[in-house]
Amino acid sequence: MSVDTEEAAVDARTLFASADRDWRHLARGAAGLAGFVGVWWVVSLFQNDLVLPSPVSVAETFVAELLSGAMVTALFQSMLHWIPGTIAGTLLGVGLGVLLGWSRRADDTAAPVVRLLRPVPPLALIGFAIAWFGINHAGAAFIVAVGAFWINFYNAYGGVEAVSEDLLDVARSLGVSGDLAMVRTVVLPSALPEILTGVRTGIGRCWMLVVAAEIFGVPGIGRQILTASNNLAVDVVIAYILVLSLVFLVVDSAFRAVQRRVLVWRD
Amino acid sequence: MARLSDSSGASDGDEPSGDEPNDNEPGDGAARVSVDGVEKEFPGERGPVRALDGVDLDVADGEFVCLVGPSGCGKTTLLRIIAGLEPPTGGEVRLNGEPVTGPGPDLGVVFQEYHLFPWRTVAGNVAFGLERQGVPEEVRERITSDLIELVGLDGFGGAYPSELSGGMKQRVAIARALAVDPEILLMDEPFGSVDAQTREMLQGELLDVWEETGKTVVFVTHDVEEAVTLADRVVVLAANPGRVREVVAVDLPRPRRRTDEGFVEGVERIRGLIGD
């Protein structure tokens, strides 16, 4: 096998090119963001504060809410049902998705129930959340978990279904026998990209569900937004929406970094 | 390579799994394969389709046999049946006298499309079967690096399949199959997806590996010249239904040159058998 030094040169070139492209991406993104805030600001000049407060007054409100501790408290409260709900729903969804994707028998058995429950929107289950858990973090976490469950279930199911029959043949002829060994050595690693996409989508979707789930009275950022809406405090509404976006941005970027690292083998 | 066979522990016969077709002759690495009246029918729209109709074939220890034939002659199906990946609907395959009941590390398989585990590095792919057998890490690492060297991929142990060319991927697939020290190497058009130049190089390398390891090889190809380059015997299959048409012995010294009289004669003869 001849090893090309050319390959290394090509690597270096593409590396520089991609760094260059990254900068251009960032510059364009910054310009877009500045444009958005600019338009917002210009429009707000001609509007009542009740309709659209200016970016400046939103920033002032943001700082005030942050300093008063209200924002941190609300964020912490939302985390209390977002994190457990997302984790529980993700684990269950991935677990059942892998099981049903792999086992024909389990799939046949569960398919009617899955089809029956699938179309139920998580928020339609608020009654159950209250009845089973009460108006508290557990109730809200339940709603969040339902949302996380389906996204993860379908991604894991699809990922497992798409595992190449040929790779399974290779594994069999290298001595893998039994479902558990096959799932561990071939099915899970092979389906991992789809599973991680599901987890990532689920994290985002659940963050939105957190706000919706707080409608029924559980404290958190969603609750703050609803209260502020009732008081026509649009600047507060926007400040809390900003918190949602910022938290999502941080969590999603962190997860994406993990995803890239875990899936380094993909071209 | 003798060192590889001794140290792998792949066929020492002390594994708990009872589904291995056999585990005698540790380290010898060669096996006798007998295909006895093998039939294969696939369900079709208008009744079952007969893919193989009473195939008989014996492969001796350390022999290199090529299966050639027109498309639809069932050569890949026959290979998959020998590998235990598909059950025959009639007849039997035996490895050293023991019936083959399913796939396993004694029956090494190399596919045309490589089928490397994309999430594993080159070394990880080669080590896969050894990990399954619980071979200790130091031994595993030694076997893996020896094999990577044997197939000419030194320095690529940490690379992922997506970073390799087709020829390199196939070298990894061969090393992976050899790692568990199989009794026999079954290859399904392994060089069918690489360019002509790489193909010739790989053929030469495969012969080197074969000579070094003494493995029994059954090799499916549709390239008659490839068959005559490699094989001790070329089994010509006929189609509809698939059956053995003739077995042609190639008594030419290796390395064989494609311009030699005997080579050209052999190719002509086999082409004639396929074309009729």
Coordinates of C-alpha atoms in Angstrom, one line a residue:
Chain A
M1 CA 0.0 0.0 0.0
S2 CA 1.5 3.3 -1.0
V3 CA 0.8 6.1 1.3
D4 CA 0.4 9.5 -0.3
T5 CA 2.0 12.5 1.3
E6 CA -0.3 14.3 -1.0
E7 CA -3.1 13.3 1.3
A8 CA -1.6 15.2 4.2
A9 CA -1.2 18.3 2.0
V10 CA -4.9 18.0 0.9
D11 CA -5.9 17.7 4.6
A12 CA -4.0 20.9 5.5
R13 CA -5.6 22.7 2.6
T14 CA -9.1 21.7 3.4
L15 CA -8.5 22.6 7.1
F16 CA -7.5 26.2 6.2
A17 CA -10.3 26.5 3.7
S18 CA -12.8 25.4 6.3
A19 CA -11.4 27.8 9.0
D20 CA -11.7 30.5 6.4
R21 CA -15.3 29.5 5.7
D22 CA -16.1 29.3 9.4
W23 CA -15.1 33.0 9.8
R24 CA -17.2 34.0 6.8
H25 CA -20.1 32.1 8.3
L26 CA -19.7 33.8 11.7
A27 CA -19.4 37.3 10.0
R28 CA -22.6 36.7 8.0
G29 CA -24.4 35.4 11.1
A30 CA -23.4 38.5 13.1
A31 CA -24.5 40.8 10.3
G32 CA -27.9 39.0 10.2
L33 CA -28.3 39.3 14.0
A34 CA -27.4 43.0 13.9
G35 CA -29.9 43.6 11.1
F36 CA -32.6 41.8 13.1
V37 CA -32.0 43.9 16.2
G38 CA -31.8 47.1 14.0
V39 CA -35.1 46.5 12.4
W40 CA -36.7 45.7 15.8
W41 CA -35.2 49.0 17.2
V42 CA -36.4 51.1 14.2
V43 CA -39.9 49.6 14.3
S44 CA -40.1 50.1 18.1
L45 CA -39.5 53.8 17.6
F46 CA -42.9 54.2 16.0
Q47 CA -44.7 51.9 18.5
N48 CA -46.2 52.1 21.9
D49 CA -44.1 50.2 24.5
L50 CA -47.1 48.0 25.1
V51 CA -47.0 46.8 21.5
L52 CA -43.3 46.5 20.9
P53 CA -40.7 47.7 23.5
S54 CA -37.3 48.8 22.1
P55 CA -34.3 46.5 22.4
V56 CA -32.9 48.9 24.9
S57 CA -35.8 48.8 27.3
V58 CA -35.9 45.0 27.0
A59 CA -32.2 44.8 27.9
E60 CA -32.9 47.0 31.0
T61 CA -35.8 44.8 32.0
F62 CA -33.6 41.7 31.5
V63 CA -30.9 43.1 33.8
A64 CA -33.4 44.1 36.4
E65 CA -35.1 40.7 36.4
L66 CA -31.7 39.0 36.5
L67 CA -30.5 41.2 39.4
S68 CA -33.7 40.8 41.4
G69 CA -33.2 37.0 41.4
A70 CA -36.6 36.4 39.8
M71 CA -35.1 35.2 36.6
V72 CA -32.6 32.8 38.1
T73 CA -35.4 31.4 40.4
A74 CA -37.7 30.8 37.4
L75 CA -34.9 29.3 35.4
F76 CA -34.0 26.9 38.2
Q77 CA -37.7 26.0 38.6
S78 CA -38.1 25.2 34.9
M79 CA -34.9 23.1 35.0
L80 CA -36.5 21.1 37.8
H81 CA -39.0 19.6 35.5
W82 CA -37.2 20.0 32.2
I83 CA -34.1 17.9 33.1
P84 CA -35.8 15.0 34.8
G85 CA -38.6 14.9 32.2
T86 CA -36.2 15.0 29.3
I87 CA -33.9 12.3 30.8
A88 CA -36.8 10.0 31.6
G89 CA -38.6 10.4 28.3
T90 CA -35.3 10.0 26.4
L91 CA -34.2 6.9 28.2
L92 CA -37.7 5.3 27.8
G93 CA -38.0 6.4 24.2
V94 CA -34.6 5.1 23.1
G95 CA -35.0 1.9 25.1
L96 CA -38.4 1.0 23.6
G97 CA -37.4 2.3 20.2
V98 CA -34.4 -0.1 20.1
L99 CA -36.5 -3.0 21.4
L100 CA -39.3 -2.6 19.0
G101 CA -37.0 -1.8 16.1
W102 CA -34.9 -4.9 16.7
S103 CA -37.5 -7.5 17.8
R104 CA -40.2 -8.3 15.3
R105 CA -42.2 -10.0 18.0
A106 CA -42.2 -7.0 20.3
D107 CA -43.0 -4.7 17.4
D108 CA -46.0 -6.8 16.3
T109 CA -47.3 -6.9 19.9
A110 CA -46.9 -3.2 20.6
A111 CA -47.8 -1.7 17.2
P112 CA -51.5 -1.2 17.8
V113 CA -50.9 0.5 21.1
V114 CA -48.2 2.7 19.6
R115 CA -50.5 3.7 16.8
L116 CA -53.2 4.5 19.2
L117 CA -51.1 6.6 21.6
R118 CA -48.9 8.3 19.0
P119 CA -51.3 11.1 17.9
V120 CA -52.0 12.2 21.4
P121 CA -50.4 15.7 21.9
P122 CA -48.5 15.8 25.2
L123 CA -50.6 18.8 26.4
A124 CA -53.8 16.8 26.1
L125 CA -52.4 14.7 28.9
I126 CA -52.4 17.7 31.4
G127 CA -55.4 16.1 33.1
F128 CA -53.5 13.0 33.8
A129 CA -50.5 14.9 34.9
I130 CA -52.6 16.7 37.5
A131 CA -54.5 13.6 38.5
W132 CA -51.4 11.4 38.8
F133 CA -48.8 13.8 40.0
G134 CA -50.5 17.0 41.0
I135 CA -49.8 20.6 40.0
N136 CA -46.0 20.4 40.7
H137 CA -42.7 19.7 39.0
A138 CA -43.5 16.0 38.7
G139 CA -46.6 16.8 36.7
A140 CA -44.8 19.1 34.4
A141 CA -42.0 16.7 34.1
F142 CA -44.5 14.0 33.0
I143 CA -45.7 16.2 30.1
V144 CA -42.1 17.0 29.1
A145 CA -41.2 13.3 29.3
V146 CA -44.1 12.3 26.9
G147 CA -42.8 14.8 24.4
A148 CA -39.3 13.5 24.7
F149 CA -40.5 9.9 24.5
W150 CA -42.0 10.0 21.0
I151 CA -39.2 11.8 19.3
N152 CA -36.6 9.5 20.8
F153 CA -38.8 6.4 20.2
Y154 CA -39.1 7.0 16.5
N155 CA -35.5 8.0 15.9
A156 CA -34.2 5.0 17.7
Y157 CA -36.7 2.7 16.0
G158 CA -35.8 4.1 12.6
G159 CA -32.1 3.9 13.3
V160 CA -32.3 0.2 14.4
E161 CA -34.5 -0.7 11.4
A162 CA -31.9 0.8 9.1
V163 CA -29.0 -1.3 10.4
S164 CA -27.4 -3.0 7.5
E165 CA -28.2 -6.7 7.2
D166 CA -24.7 -7.2 5.8
L167 CA -23.1 -5.8 8.9
L168 CA -25.1 -8.2 10.9
D169 CA -23.9 -11.0 8.7
V170 CA -20.3 -9.9 9.2
A171 CA -20.8 -9.9 13.0
R172 CA -22.4 -13.3 12.9
S173 CA -19.5 -14.8 11.0
L174 CA -17.1 -13.2 13.5
G175 CA -18.8 -15.0 16.3
V176 CA -21.6 -12.7 17.6
S177 CA -24.6 -14.7 18.6
G178 CA -27.6 -13.8 20.6
D179 CA -29.8 -10.6 20.6
L180 CA -28.1 -8.9 23.5
A181 CA -24.6 -9.2 22.0
M182 CA -25.8 -8.2 18.6
V183 CA -27.6 -5.1 19.9
R184 CA -24.5 -4.1 21.9
T185 CA -21.8 -4.7 19.3
V186 CA -23.6 -3.7 16.1
V187 CA -27.1 -2.4 16.4
L188 CA -26.5 0.4 18.9
P189 CA -23.3 1.8 17.4
S190 CA -24.8 1.6 14.0
A191 CA -28.0 3.4 15.1
L192 CA -26.2 5.9 17.2
P193 CA -26.3 8.8 14.7
E194 CA -30.1 8.6 14.5
I195 CA -30.5 8.1 18.2
L196 CA -28.4 11.2 19.0
T197 CA -30.4 13.2 16.4
G198 CA -33.5 12.2 18.3
V199 CA -32.0 13.2 21.7
R200 CA -31.0 16.5 20.3
T201 CA -34.4 17.2 18.7
G202 CA -36.0 16.1 22.0
I203 CA -34.0 18.4 24.1
G204 CA -35.2 21.4 22.0
R205 CA -38.8 20.3 21.8
C206 CA -38.9 19.7 25.5
W207 CA -37.7 23.2 26.3
M208 CA -40.7 24.4 24.4
L209 CA -43.0 22.0 26.2
V210 CA -41.7 23.3 29.5
V211 CA -43.3 26.6 28.8
A212 CA -46.6 25.0 27.7
A213 CA -46.6 22.6 30.6
E214 CA -46.4 25.5 33.0
I215 CA -49.8 26.8 31.8
F216 CA -51.5 24.8 34.5
G217 CA -49.7 26.6 37.3
V218 CA -46.3 25.1 37.9
P219 CA -43.8 27.8 38.5
G220 CA -41.0 28.5 36.0
I221 CA -40.1 30.6 33.0
G222 CA -43.3 29.7 31.2
R223 CA -45.3 30.8 34.2
Q224 CA -43.4 34.2 34.3
I225 CA -44.2 34.7 30.6
L226 CA -47.9 33.9 31.1
T227 CA -48.1 36.3 34.1
A228 CA -46.3 39.0 32.3
S229 CA -48.6 38.6 29.3
N230 CA -51.6 39.0 31.6
N231 CA -50.1 42.2 32.9
L232 CA -49.4 43.4 29.4
A233 CA -45.7 43.7 30.3
V234 CA -44.3 42.9 26.9
D235 CA -40.8 43.8 27.8
V236 CA -40.8 41.2 30.6
V237 CA -42.3 38.6 28.1
I238 CA -39.5 39.3 25.7
A239 CA -36.8 39.2 28.4
Y240 CA -37.9 35.7 29.4
I241 CA -38.2 34.6 25.9
L242 CA -34.6 35.6 25.5
V243 CA -33.7 33.5 28.5
L244 CA -35.3 30.5 26.8
S245 CA -33.4 31.1 23.6
L246 CA -30.1 31.6 25.4
V247 CA -30.4 28.5 27.5
F248 CA -31.4 26.5 24.4
L249 CA -28.5 27.9 22.5
V250 CA -26.0 26.9 25.2
V251 CA -27.5 23.4 25.7
D252 CA -27.8 22.7 22.0
S253 CA -24.3 23.8 21.2
A254 CA -22.9 21.7 24.0
F255 CA -24.8 18.7 22.8
R256 CA -23.7 19.3 19.2
A257 CA -20.1 19.3 20.4
V258 CA -20.7 16.0 22.2
Q259 CA -22.4 14.6 19.1
R260 CA -19.5 15.5 16.8
R261 CA -17.1 14.0 19.1
V262 CA -19.0 10.7 19.5
L263 CA -19.6 10.5 15.8
V264 CA -16.1 11.4 14.7
W265 CA -16.1 8.3 12.5
R266 CA -18.6 9.8 10.1
D267 CA -17.2 11.3 6.9
Chain B
M1 CA 1.9 -15.9 10.2
A2 CA 2.5 -19.1 12.1
R3 CA 3.0 -16.9 15.1
L4 CA -0.4 -15.4 14.5
S5 CA -2.2 -18.7 14.3
D6 CA -0.6 -20.0 17.5
S7 CA -1.3 -16.9 19.6
S8 CA -4.8 -16.1 18.5
G9 CA -6.3 -18.8 20.6
A10 CA -9.2 -18.7 18.1
S11 CA -9.4 -22.4 17.6
D12 CA -8.1 -23.8 20.8
G13 CA -11.3 -25.5 21.4
D14 CA -11.9 -24.1 24.9
E15 CA -14.6 -21.6 24.0
P16 CA -17.9 -22.1 25.8
S17 CA -20.1 -21.6 22.7
G18 CA -21.1 -24.9 21.4
D19 CA -22.2 -23.9 17.9
E20 CA -18.9 -24.0 16.2
P21 CA -18.9 -26.5 13.4
N22 CA -15.6 -27.8 14.7
D23 CA -12.5 -26.8 16.5
N24 CA -10.0 -29.4 15.9
E25 CA -6.6 -28.9 14.3
P26 CA -5.7 -25.8 16.2
G27 CA -3.4 -23.4 14.5
D28 CA -3.3 -25.5 11.4
G29 CA -5.6 -23.1 9.7
A30 CA -6.6 -25.4 6.9
A31 CA -9.8 -27.3 6.5
R32 CA -11.6 -29.7 4.2
V33 CA -14.9 -28.5 2.9
S34 CA -17.4 -30.8 1.3
V35 CA -20.6 -29.7 -0.3
D36 CA -23.0 -32.6 -0.7
G37 CA -26.0 -32.3 -3.0
V38 CA -26.8 -28.8 -1.9
E39 CA -30.1 -27.4 -3.1
K40 CA -31.5 -24.0 -2.6
E41 CA -35.0 -22.8 -3.5
F42 CA -36.3 -19.3 -3.0
P43 CA -40.0 -18.5 -2.8
G44 CA -41.0 -16.7 -6.0
E45 CA -44.2 -15.2 -7.3
R46 CA -45.0 -18.2 -9.5
G47 CA -43.8 -21.0 -7.2
P48 CA -40.4 -21.6 -5.8
V49 CA -37.3 -20.6 -7.8
R50 CA -34.5 -23.2 -7.9
A51 CA -31.2 -21.3 -7.4
L52 CA -29.0 -24.4 -6.8
D53 CA -29.8 -27.9 -7.9
G54 CA -27.7 -30.6 -6.4
V55 CA -24.2 -29.0 -6.1
D56 CA -21.4 -31.3 -5.1
L57 CA -18.0 -29.9 -4.4
D58 CA -15.0 -30.9 -2.4
V59 CA -12.3 -28.5 -1.4
A60 CA -9.0 -29.9 0.0
D61 CA -6.9 -28.5 2.9
G62 CA -5.2 -25.4 1.9
E63 CA -6.6 -25.4 -1.6
F64 CA -7.6 -22.2 -3.5
V65 CA -10.8 -22.7 -5.4
C66 CA -12.6 -20.2 -7.5
L67 CA -16.3 -20.3 -8.4
V68 CA -17.2 -18.7 -11.7
G69 CA -20.3 -18.7 -13.8
P70 CA -22.9 -16.6 -15.6
S71 CA -25.0 -14.3 -13.5
G72 CA -27.8 -16.2 -11.9
C73 CA -25.8 -19.4 -11.5
G74 CA -26.0 -19.0 -7.7
K75 CA -22.3 -18.7 -7.0
T76 CA -22.9 -16.1 -4.2
T77 CA -25.8 -18.2 -2.8
L78 CA -23.5 -21.2 -2.7
L79 CA -20.8 -19.2 -0.9
R80 CA -23.4 -17.9 1.6
I81 CA -24.6 -21.5 2.2
I82 CA -21.0 -22.7 2.8
A83 CA -20.6 -19.7 5.2
G84 CA -23.6 -20.8 7.2
L85 CA -25.3 -17.5 6.5
E86 CA -28.1 -19.2 4.6
P87 CA -29.5 -22.7 5.2
P88 CA -29.7 -25.0 2.1
T89 CA -33.1 -26.3 1.3
G90 CA -31.5 -29.7 0.6
G91 CA -28.1 -31.4 1.0
E92 CA -25.4 -30.5 3.4
V93 CA -22.1 -28.6 3.8
R94 CA -19.5 -30.1 6.0
L95 CA -16.3 -28.6 7.4
N96 CA -13.8 -31.3 8.4
G97 CA -16.6 -33.7 8.5
E98 CA -18.9 -31.7 10.8
P99 CA -22.1 -30.3 9.3
V100 CA -22.2 -26.5 9.1
T101 CA -25.3 -25.3 11.0
G102 CA -24.7 -21.5 11.1
P103 CA -22.1 -18.8 10.7
G104 CA -19.2 -18.6 13.1
P105 CA -15.5 -17.7 13.4
D106 CA -14.4 -20.9 11.7
L107 CA -15.9 -19.6 8.5
G108 CA -14.3 -16.3 7.6
V109 CA -16.2 -14.2 5.1
V110 CA -15.1 -11.3 2.9
F111 CA -17.7 -9.5 1.0
Q112 CA -17.5 -7.4 -2.2
E113 CA -18.7 -4.2 -0.5
Y114 CA -16.2 -4.7 2.4
H115 CA -18.9 -4.0 5.1
L116 CA -16.5 -2.6 7.6
F117 CA -17.9 -1.3 10.9
P118 CA -17.8 2.4 10.1
W119 CA -17.7 3.4 13.8
R120 CA -14.6 1.4 14.4
T121 CA -11.1 2.2 13.4
V122 CA -9.0 -0.1 11.2
A123 CA -7.5 -1.7 14.3
G124 CA -11.0 -1.9 15.9
N125 CA -12.4 -3.6 12.9
V126 CA -9.6 -6.2 12.8
A127 CA -9.9 -6.8 16.5
F128 CA -13.7 -7.2 16.5
G129 CA -13.8 -11.0 16.3
L130 CA -11.0 -11.3 18.9
E131 CA -12.9 -9.1 21.3
R132 CA -15.9 -11.5 20.9
Q133 CA -13.7 -14.4 21.9
G134 CA -12.4 -12.7 24.9
V135 CA -8.8 -12.7 23.7
P136 CA -6.7 -10.6 26.2
E137 CA -5.9 -7.1 25.2
E138 CA -2.1 -7.5 24.7
V139 CA -2.6 -10.6 22.6
R140 CA -5.3 -8.9 20.6
E141 CA -3.2 -5.9 20.0
R142 CA -0.3 -8.0 18.8
I143 CA -2.4 -10.0 16.4
T144 CA -4.2 -6.9 15.1
S145 CA -1.0 -5.0 14.4
D146 CA 0.6 -8.1 12.8
L147 CA -2.4 -8.5 10.5
I148 CA -2.5 -4.8 9.6
E149 CA 1.1 -5.1 8.6
L150 CA 0.4 -8.3 6.7
V151 CA -2.2 -6.6 4.5
G152 CA 0.1 -3.6 4.1
L153 CA -1.7 -1.0 6.1
D154 CA 1.0 -0.1 8.7
G155 CA 0.2 3.4 10.1
F156 CA -3.5 3.2 9.3
G157 CA -4.6 1.4 12.5
G158 CA -6.2 4.5 13.8
A159 CA -8.0 5.5 10.6
Y160 CA -11.7 5.2 10.1
P161 CA -13.1 3.4 7.1
S162 CA -14.5 6.6 5.7
E163 CA -10.9 7.8 5.3
L164 CA -9.8 4.8 3.3
S165 CA -9.9 3.9 -0.5
G166 CA -11.8 0.9 -1.7
G167 CA -8.7 -1.2 -2.0
M168 CA -7.6 -0.3 1.6
K169 CA -11.1 -1.1 2.9
Q170 CA -10.9 -4.6 1.3
R171 CA -7.5 -5.2 2.9
V172 CA -9.0 -4.3 6.3
A173 CA -11.9 -6.7 5.6
I174 CA -9.4 -9.5 4.8
A175 CA -7.4 -8.8 7.9
R176 CA -10.6 -8.8 10.0
A177 CA -11.6 -12.2 8.6
L178 CA -8.2 -13.6 9.3
A179 CA -7.9 -12.3 12.8
V180 CA -10.1 -15.1 14.3
D181 CA -7.9 -17.6 12.5
P182 CA -10.8 -19.2 10.5
E183 CA -10.5 -22.7 9.1
I184 CA -11.5 -21.4 5.7
L185 CA -11.7 -18.0 3.9
L186 CA -14.8 -17.4 1.8
M187 CA -14.6 -14.5 -0.5
D188 CA -17.5 -13.1 -2.5
E189 CA -16.2 -11.1 -5.4
P190 CA -13.9 -9.2 -3.0
F191 CA -12.1 -7.2 -5.7
G192 CA -15.2 -6.4 -7.7
S193 CA -15.5 -2.9 -6.5
V194 CA -11.9 -1.6 -7.1
D195 CA -10.2 -0.4 -10.2
A196 CA -8.3 -2.8 -12.4
Q197 CA -4.9 -1.7 -11.2
T198 CA -5.7 -2.1 -7.5
R199 CA -7.4 -5.4 -8.3
E200 CA -4.2 -6.9 -9.8
M201 CA -2.2 -5.7 -6.8
L202 CA -4.7 -7.1 -4.4
Q203 CA -4.7 -10.4 -6.2
G204 CA -1.0 -10.7 -5.8
E205 CA -1.2 -9.7 -2.1
L206 CA -4.0 -12.2 -1.5
L207 CA -1.8 -15.0 -3.0
D208 CA 1.0 -13.9 -0.7
V209 CA -1.3 -14.0 2.3
W210 CA -2.6 -17.4 1.2
E211 CA 0.8 -18.8 0.9
E212 CA 1.9 -17.4 4.2
T213 CA -1.2 -18.6 6.1
G214 CA -2.0 -21.8 4.3
K215 CA -5.7 -21.1 4.5
T216 CA -8.3 -22.9 2.4
V217 CA -9.9 -20.3 0.2
V218 CA -13.2 -20.4 -1.8
F219 CA -13.4 -17.3 -4.0
V220 CA -16.3 -16.2 -6.0
T221 CA -15.6 -14.0 -9.1
H222 CA -17.2 -13.3 -12.5
D223 CA -13.7 -12.4 -13.8
V224 CA -12.3 -15.5 -15.6
E225 CA -8.8 -14.1 -15.7
E226 CA -8.9 -13.4 -12.0
A227 CA -10.0 -17.0 -11.4
V228 CA -7.1 -18.4 -13.5
T229 CA -4.6 -16.1 -11.8
L230 CA -5.6 -17.3 -8.4
A231 CA -7.0 -20.7 -8.3
D232 CA -5.8 -24.3 -8.0
R233 CA -9.1 -25.3 -9.4
V234 CA -11.8 -23.3 -11.1
V235 CA -15.4 -24.5 -10.6
V236 CA -17.6 -23.5 -13.5
L237 CA -21.2 -23.2 -12.6
A238 CA -24.1 -23.2 -15.0
A239 CA -27.3 -21.2 -14.5
N240 CA -31.1 -22.0 -14.3
P241 CA -30.9 -23.9 -12.1
G242 CA -27.4 -23.4 -10.6
R243 CA -25.2 -26.5 -10.8
V244 CA -21.6 -27.5 -11.3
R245 CA -20.8 -27.6 -15.0
E246 CA -17.2 -28.5 -14.9
V247 CA -14.2 -28.3 -12.6
V248 CA -11.0 -27.0 -14.3
A249 CA -7.7 -27.7 -12.7
V250 CA -5.1 -24.9 -13.2
D251 CA -1.7 -26.5 -13.2
L252 CA 0.4 -23.5 -13.7
P253 CA 3.2 -22.2 -11.5
R254 CA 2.6 -19.0 -9.6
P255 CA 3.0 -16.1 -10.1
R256 CA 1.1 -16.6 -13.4
R257 CA 1.5 -14.3 -16.3
R258 CA -1.6 -13.4 -18.3
T259 CA 0.3 -13.7 -21.6
D260 CA 1.6 -17.3 -20.9
E261 CA 0.2 -19.9 -23.3
G262 CA -1.2 -22.1 -20.5
F263 CA -2.9 -19.1 -18.9
V264 CA -4.6 -18.0 -22.2
E265 CA -5.7 -21.6 -22.9
G266 CA -7.2 -21.9 -19.5
V267 CA -9.1 -18.6 -19.8
E268 CA -10.4 -19.6 -23.3
R269 CA -11.5 -23.0 -22.1
I270 CA -13.4 -21.6 -19.1
R271 CA -15.0 -18.8 -21.1
G272 CA -16.2 -21.4 -23.6
L273 CA -17.8 -23.4 -20.7
I274 CA -19.5 -20.3 -19.4
G275 CA -20.6 -19.0 -22.8
D276 CA -22.2 -22.2 -24.1

